[in-house]
Every structure is written in structure tokens, then in C-alpha cells.
Coordinates of N, CA and C in Angstrom, one line a residue:
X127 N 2.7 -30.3 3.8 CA 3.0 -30.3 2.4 C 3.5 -31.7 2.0
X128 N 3.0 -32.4 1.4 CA 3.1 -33.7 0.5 C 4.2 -33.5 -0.6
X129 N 5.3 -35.3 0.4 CA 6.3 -34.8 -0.5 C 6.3 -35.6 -2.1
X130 N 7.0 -35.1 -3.0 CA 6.6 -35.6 -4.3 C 8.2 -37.4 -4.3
X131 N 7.9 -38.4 -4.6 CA 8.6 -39.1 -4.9 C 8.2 -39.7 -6.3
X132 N 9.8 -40.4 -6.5 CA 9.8 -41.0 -8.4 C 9.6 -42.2 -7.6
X133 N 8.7 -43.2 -7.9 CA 8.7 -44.6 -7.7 C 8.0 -45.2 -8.8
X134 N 7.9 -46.5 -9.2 CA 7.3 -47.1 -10.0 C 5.7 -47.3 -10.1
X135 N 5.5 -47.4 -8.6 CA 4.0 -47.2 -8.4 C 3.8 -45.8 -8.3
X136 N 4.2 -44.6 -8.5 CA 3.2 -43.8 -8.4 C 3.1 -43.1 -10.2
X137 N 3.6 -44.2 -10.7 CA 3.2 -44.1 -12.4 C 4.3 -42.5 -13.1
X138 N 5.0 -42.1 -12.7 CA 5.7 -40.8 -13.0 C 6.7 -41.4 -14.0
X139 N 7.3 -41.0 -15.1 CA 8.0 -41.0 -15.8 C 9.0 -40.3 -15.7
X140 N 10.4 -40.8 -16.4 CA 11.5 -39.8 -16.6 C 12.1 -39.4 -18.4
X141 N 11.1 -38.7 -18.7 CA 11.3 -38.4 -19.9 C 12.5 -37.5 -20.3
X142 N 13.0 -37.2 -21.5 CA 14.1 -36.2 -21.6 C 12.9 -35.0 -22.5
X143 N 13.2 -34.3 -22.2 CA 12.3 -32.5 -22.9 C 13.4 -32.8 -24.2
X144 N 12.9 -32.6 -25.0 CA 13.5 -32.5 -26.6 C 13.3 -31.5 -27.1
X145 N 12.4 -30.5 -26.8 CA 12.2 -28.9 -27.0 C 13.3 -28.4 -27.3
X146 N 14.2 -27.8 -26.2 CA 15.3 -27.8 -26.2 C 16.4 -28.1 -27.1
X147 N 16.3 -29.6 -27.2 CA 17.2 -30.0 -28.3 C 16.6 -29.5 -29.8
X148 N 15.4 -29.8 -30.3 CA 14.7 -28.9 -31.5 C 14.9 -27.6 -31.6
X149 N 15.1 -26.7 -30.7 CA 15.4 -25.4 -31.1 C 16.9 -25.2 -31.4
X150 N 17.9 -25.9 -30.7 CA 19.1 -25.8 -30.8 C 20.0 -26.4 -32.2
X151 N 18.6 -27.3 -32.9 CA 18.9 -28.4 -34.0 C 18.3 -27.1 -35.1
X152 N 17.1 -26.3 -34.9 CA 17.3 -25.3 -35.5 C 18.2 -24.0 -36.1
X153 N 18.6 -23.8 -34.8 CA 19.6 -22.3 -35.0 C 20.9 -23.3 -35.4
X154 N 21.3 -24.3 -35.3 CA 22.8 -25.0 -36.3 C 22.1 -25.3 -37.5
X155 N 20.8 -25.2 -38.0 CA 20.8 -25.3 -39.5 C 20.4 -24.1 -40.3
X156 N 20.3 -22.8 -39.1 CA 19.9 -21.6 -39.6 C 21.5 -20.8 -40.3
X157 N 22.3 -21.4 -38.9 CA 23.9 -20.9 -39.2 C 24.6 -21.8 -40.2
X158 N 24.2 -22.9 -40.6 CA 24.6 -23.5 -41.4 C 24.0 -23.4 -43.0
X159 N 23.5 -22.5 -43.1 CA 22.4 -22.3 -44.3 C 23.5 -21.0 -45.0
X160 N 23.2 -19.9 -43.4 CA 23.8 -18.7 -43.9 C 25.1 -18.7 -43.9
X161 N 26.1 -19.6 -43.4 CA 27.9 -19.8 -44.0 C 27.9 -20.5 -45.3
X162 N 27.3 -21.3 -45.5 CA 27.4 -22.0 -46.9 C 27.1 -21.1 -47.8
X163 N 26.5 -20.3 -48.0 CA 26.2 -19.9 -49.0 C 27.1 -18.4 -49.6
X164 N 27.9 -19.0 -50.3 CA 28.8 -18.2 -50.8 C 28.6 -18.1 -52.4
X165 N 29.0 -16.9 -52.9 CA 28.9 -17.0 -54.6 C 30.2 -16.7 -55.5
X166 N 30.7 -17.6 -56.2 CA 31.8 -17.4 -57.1 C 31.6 -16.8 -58.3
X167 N 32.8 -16.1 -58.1 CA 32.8 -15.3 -59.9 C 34.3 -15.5 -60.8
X168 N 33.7 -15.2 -61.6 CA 35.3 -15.8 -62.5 C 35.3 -13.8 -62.5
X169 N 37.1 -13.6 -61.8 CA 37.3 -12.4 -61.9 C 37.5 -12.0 -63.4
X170 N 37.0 -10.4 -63.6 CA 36.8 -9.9 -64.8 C 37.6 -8.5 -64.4
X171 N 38.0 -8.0 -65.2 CA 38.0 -6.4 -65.8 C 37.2 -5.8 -66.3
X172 N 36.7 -5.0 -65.9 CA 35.5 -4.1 -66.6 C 35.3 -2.8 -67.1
X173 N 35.2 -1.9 -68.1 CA 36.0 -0.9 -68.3 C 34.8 -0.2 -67.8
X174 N 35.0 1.2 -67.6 CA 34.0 1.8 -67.2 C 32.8 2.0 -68.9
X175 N 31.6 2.7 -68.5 CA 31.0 2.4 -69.9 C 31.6 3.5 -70.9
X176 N 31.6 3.3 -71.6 CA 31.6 4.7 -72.6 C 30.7 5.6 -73.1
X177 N 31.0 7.0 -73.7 CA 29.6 7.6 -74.1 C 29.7 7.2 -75.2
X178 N 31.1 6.8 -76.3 CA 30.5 6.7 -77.6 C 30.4 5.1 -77.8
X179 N 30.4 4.3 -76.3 CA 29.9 2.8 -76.6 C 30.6 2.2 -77.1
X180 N 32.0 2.6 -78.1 CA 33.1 1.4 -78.5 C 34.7 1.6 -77.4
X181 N 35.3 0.6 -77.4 CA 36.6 0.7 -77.1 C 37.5 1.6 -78.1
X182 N 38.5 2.6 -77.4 CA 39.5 3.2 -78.5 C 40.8 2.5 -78.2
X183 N 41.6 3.7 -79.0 CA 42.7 3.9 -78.2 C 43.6 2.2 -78.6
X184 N 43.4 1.6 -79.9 CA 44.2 0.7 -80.6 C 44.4 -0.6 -79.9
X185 N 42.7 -0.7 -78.8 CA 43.2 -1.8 -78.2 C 42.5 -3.2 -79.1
X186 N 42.4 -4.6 -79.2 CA 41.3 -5.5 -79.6 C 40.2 -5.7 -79.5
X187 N 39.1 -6.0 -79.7 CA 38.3 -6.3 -79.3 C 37.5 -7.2 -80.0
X188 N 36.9 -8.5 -78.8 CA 36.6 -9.8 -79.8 C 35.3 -9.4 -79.7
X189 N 34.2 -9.5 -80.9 CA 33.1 -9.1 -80.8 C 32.0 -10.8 -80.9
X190 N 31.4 -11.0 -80.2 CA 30.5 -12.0 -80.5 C 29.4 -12.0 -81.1
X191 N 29.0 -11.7 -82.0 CA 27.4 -11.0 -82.9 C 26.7 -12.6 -82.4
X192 N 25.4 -11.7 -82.1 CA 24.0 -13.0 -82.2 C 23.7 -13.9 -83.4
X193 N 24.3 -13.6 -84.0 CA 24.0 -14.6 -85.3 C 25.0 -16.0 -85.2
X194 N 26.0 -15.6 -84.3 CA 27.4 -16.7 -84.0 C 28.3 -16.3 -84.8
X195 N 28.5 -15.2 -85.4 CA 29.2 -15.0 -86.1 C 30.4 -13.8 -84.9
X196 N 32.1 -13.9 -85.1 CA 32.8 -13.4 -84.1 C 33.5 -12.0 -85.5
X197 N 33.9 -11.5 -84.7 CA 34.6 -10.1 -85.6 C 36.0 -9.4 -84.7
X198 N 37.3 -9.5 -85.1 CA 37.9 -9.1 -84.2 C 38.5 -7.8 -85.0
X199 N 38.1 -6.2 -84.0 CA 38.1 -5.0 -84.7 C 37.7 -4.7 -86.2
X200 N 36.1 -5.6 -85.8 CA 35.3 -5.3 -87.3 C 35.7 -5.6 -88.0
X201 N 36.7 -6.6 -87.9 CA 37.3 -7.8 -89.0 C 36.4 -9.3 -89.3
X202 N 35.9 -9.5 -89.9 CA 35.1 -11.1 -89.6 C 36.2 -12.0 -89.5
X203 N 36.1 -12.9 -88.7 CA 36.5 -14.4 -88.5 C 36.1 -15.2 -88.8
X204 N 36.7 -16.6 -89.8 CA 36.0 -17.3 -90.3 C 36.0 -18.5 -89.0
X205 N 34.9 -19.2 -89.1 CA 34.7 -20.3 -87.9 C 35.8 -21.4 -87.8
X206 N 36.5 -21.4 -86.8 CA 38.0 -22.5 -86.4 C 38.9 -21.8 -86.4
X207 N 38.9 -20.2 -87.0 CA 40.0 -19.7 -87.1 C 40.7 -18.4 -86.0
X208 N 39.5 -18.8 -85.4 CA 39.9 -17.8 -83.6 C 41.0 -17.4 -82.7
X209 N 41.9 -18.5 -82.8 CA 42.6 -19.0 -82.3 C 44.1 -18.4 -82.7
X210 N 44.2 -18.8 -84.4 CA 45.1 -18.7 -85.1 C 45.1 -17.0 -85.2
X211 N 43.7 -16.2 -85.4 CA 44.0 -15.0 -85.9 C 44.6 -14.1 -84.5
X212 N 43.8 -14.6 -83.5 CA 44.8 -13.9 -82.5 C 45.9 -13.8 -81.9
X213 N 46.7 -15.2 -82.3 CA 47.9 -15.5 -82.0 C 48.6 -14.5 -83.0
X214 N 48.2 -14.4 -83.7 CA 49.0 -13.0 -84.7 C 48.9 -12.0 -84.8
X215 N 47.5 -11.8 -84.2 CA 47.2 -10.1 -83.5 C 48.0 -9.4 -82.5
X216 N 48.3 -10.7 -81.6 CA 48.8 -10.7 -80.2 C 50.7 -10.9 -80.4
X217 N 51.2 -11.5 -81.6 CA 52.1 -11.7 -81.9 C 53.5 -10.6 -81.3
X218 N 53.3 -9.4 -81.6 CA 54.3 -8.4 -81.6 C 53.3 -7.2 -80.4
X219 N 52.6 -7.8 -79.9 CA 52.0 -6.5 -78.8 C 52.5 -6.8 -77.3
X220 N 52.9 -6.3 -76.7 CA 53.5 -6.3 -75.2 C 52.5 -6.4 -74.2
X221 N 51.6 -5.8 -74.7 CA 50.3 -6.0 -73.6 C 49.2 -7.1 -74.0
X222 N 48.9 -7.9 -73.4 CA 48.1 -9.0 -73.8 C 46.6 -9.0 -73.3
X223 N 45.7 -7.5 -74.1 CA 44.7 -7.3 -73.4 C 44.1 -7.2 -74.5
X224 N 42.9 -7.8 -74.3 CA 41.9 -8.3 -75.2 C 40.3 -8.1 -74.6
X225 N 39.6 -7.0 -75.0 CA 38.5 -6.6 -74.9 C 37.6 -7.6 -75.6
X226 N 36.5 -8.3 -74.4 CA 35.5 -9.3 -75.2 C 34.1 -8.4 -75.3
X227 N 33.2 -8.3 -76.2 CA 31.8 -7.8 -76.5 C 30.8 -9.3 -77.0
X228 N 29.8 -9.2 -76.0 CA 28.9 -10.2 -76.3 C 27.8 -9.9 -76.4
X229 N 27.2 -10.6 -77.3 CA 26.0 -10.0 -78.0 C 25.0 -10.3 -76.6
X230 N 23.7 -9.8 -75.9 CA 23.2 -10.3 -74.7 C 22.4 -11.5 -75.3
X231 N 21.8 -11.5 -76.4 CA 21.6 -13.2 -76.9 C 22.2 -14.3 -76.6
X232 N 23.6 -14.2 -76.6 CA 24.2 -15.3 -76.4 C 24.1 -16.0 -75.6
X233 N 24.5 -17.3 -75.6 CA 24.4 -18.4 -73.7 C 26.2 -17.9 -73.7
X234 N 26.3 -18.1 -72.3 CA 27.4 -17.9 -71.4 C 28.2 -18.4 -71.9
X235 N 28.3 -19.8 -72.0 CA 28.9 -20.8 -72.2 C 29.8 -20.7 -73.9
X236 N 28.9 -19.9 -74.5 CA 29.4 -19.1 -75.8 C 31.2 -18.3 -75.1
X237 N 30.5 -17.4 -74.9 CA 31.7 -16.2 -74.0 C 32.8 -17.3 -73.5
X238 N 32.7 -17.9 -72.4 CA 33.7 -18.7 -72.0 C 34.0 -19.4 -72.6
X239 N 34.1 -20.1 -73.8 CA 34.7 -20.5 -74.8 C 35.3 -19.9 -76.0
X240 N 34.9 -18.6 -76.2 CA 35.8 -17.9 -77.0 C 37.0 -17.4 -75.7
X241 N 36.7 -17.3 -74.4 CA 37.7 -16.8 -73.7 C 38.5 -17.7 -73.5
X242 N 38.5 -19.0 -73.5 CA 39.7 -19.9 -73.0 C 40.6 -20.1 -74.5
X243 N 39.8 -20.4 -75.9 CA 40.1 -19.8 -76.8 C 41.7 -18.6 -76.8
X244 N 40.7 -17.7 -76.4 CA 42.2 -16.7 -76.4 C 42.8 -16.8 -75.1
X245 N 42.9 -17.1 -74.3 CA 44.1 -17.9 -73.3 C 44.2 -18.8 -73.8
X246 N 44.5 -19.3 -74.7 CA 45.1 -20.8 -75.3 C 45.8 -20.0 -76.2
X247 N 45.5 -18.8 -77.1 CA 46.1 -17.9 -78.0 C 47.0 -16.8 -77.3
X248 N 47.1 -16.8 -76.2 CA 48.6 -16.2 -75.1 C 48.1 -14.7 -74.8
X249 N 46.5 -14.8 -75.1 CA 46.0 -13.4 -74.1 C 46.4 -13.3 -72.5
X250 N 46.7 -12.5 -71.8 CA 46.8 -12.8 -70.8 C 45.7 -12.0 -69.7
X251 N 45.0 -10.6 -70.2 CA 44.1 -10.2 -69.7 C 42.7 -10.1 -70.6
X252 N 42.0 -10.5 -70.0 CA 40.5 -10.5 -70.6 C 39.4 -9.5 -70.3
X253 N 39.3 -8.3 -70.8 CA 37.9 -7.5 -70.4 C 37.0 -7.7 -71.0
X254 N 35.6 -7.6 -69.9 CA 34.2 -7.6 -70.7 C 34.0 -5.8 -71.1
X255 N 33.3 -6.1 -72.7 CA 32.3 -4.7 -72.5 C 31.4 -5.0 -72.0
X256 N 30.9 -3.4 -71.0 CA 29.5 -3.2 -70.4 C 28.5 -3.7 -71.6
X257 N 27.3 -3.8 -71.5 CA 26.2 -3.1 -72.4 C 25.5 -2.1 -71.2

């Protein structure tokens, strides 16, 4: 049996196998794909739906119609004055709960601005209606 030697003349190399390292450079970016990926929500309240579809029971509710027009308990709101009319809705109520309705037309970014709106006006809890 002919024995195998590493020498310079018999032309053999000492390579490193990187196979190995390629599969293992895979599964850390398979695990690193699926930890990162997390999703944030801005926590909400959500009432369950209703059958007759409105809120009762004397609570507020900010309505945002598709036209941009806002209505608080089918009251209209004139534009700037969001702020002011709730701080006086909210004036003499103990509970600081304020039911938002958004028209599905609207962009997001609508909603979350009438909501910081009323946290600047001393809401302290914010519910969506379902649609």
C-alpha cells in the first residue's frame, strides 16, 4: 500500500473546504431573518362590534367622515376647533374615554392625529370602532 505524503513536489495542496463555513453563514442569516422580525402596534381598545353598529350608553364618540369633515356625537366640528370642544366635553366626566370612528377612506395618519389631538385634550383612553 502506497503511502500518501504532503510535499511540495508531489503538487497536493492545503486548501480550507468553505462548504462548511457557507452553510453555517446560511442558517445565522436564516435565524437572523426570523428574530428580527417583529411587528409593533400602537395598543388599542376595541369594543366588541355591535348589532345596531353605534356606540350607546352616553359615551363620546369622535366620528371622522370621508369628506374630512369630524362630528363629535353627531355634533359637527368646525376645523381647529377639536381640541377646544373636547376639553369641554371631557371637562366634568370622570372617565376619560373617548370612542374614535373612522371613515375606511381615510389615510392613517388622519386617525392618529385627531388621536394625539385628544391626548393633548386630557383623553386618557382611546377606542377604535370596528367597521
Amino acid at each position: 500500500m502506497p503511502r500518501v505524503s504532503i510535499a511540495p513536489e508531489a503538487d497536493l495542496s492545503t486548501d480550507i473546504n468553505v462548504l462548511p463555513l457557507i452553510d453555517i453563514l446560511l442558517v445565522l442569516i436564516i435565524i437572523f431573518l426570523v428574530a428580527v422580525k417583529r411587528e409593533f402596534y400602537i395598543p388599542a381598545q376595541v369594543p366588541p362590534p355591535a348589532s345596531g353598529g353605534s356606540v350607546t350608553g352616553g359615551q363620546l364618540v369622535l366620528q371622522l367622515r370621508a369628506d374630512g369633515s369630524m362630528t363629535l356625537n353627531q355634533q359637527p366640528i368646525p376645523a381647529g376647533q377639536l381640541e377646544v370642544q373636547l376639553r369641554a366635553a371631557f371637562a366634568n366626566r370622570p372617565a376619560k374615554l373617548l370612542f374614535v370612528d373612522v371613515a375606511p377612506e381615510l389615510y392613517y395618519q388622519d386617525a392618529i392625529t385627531a388621536t394625539d389631538v385628544a391626548r393633548e385634550a386630557g383623553v386618557e383612553v382611546v377606542a377604535w370602532v370596528p367597521h
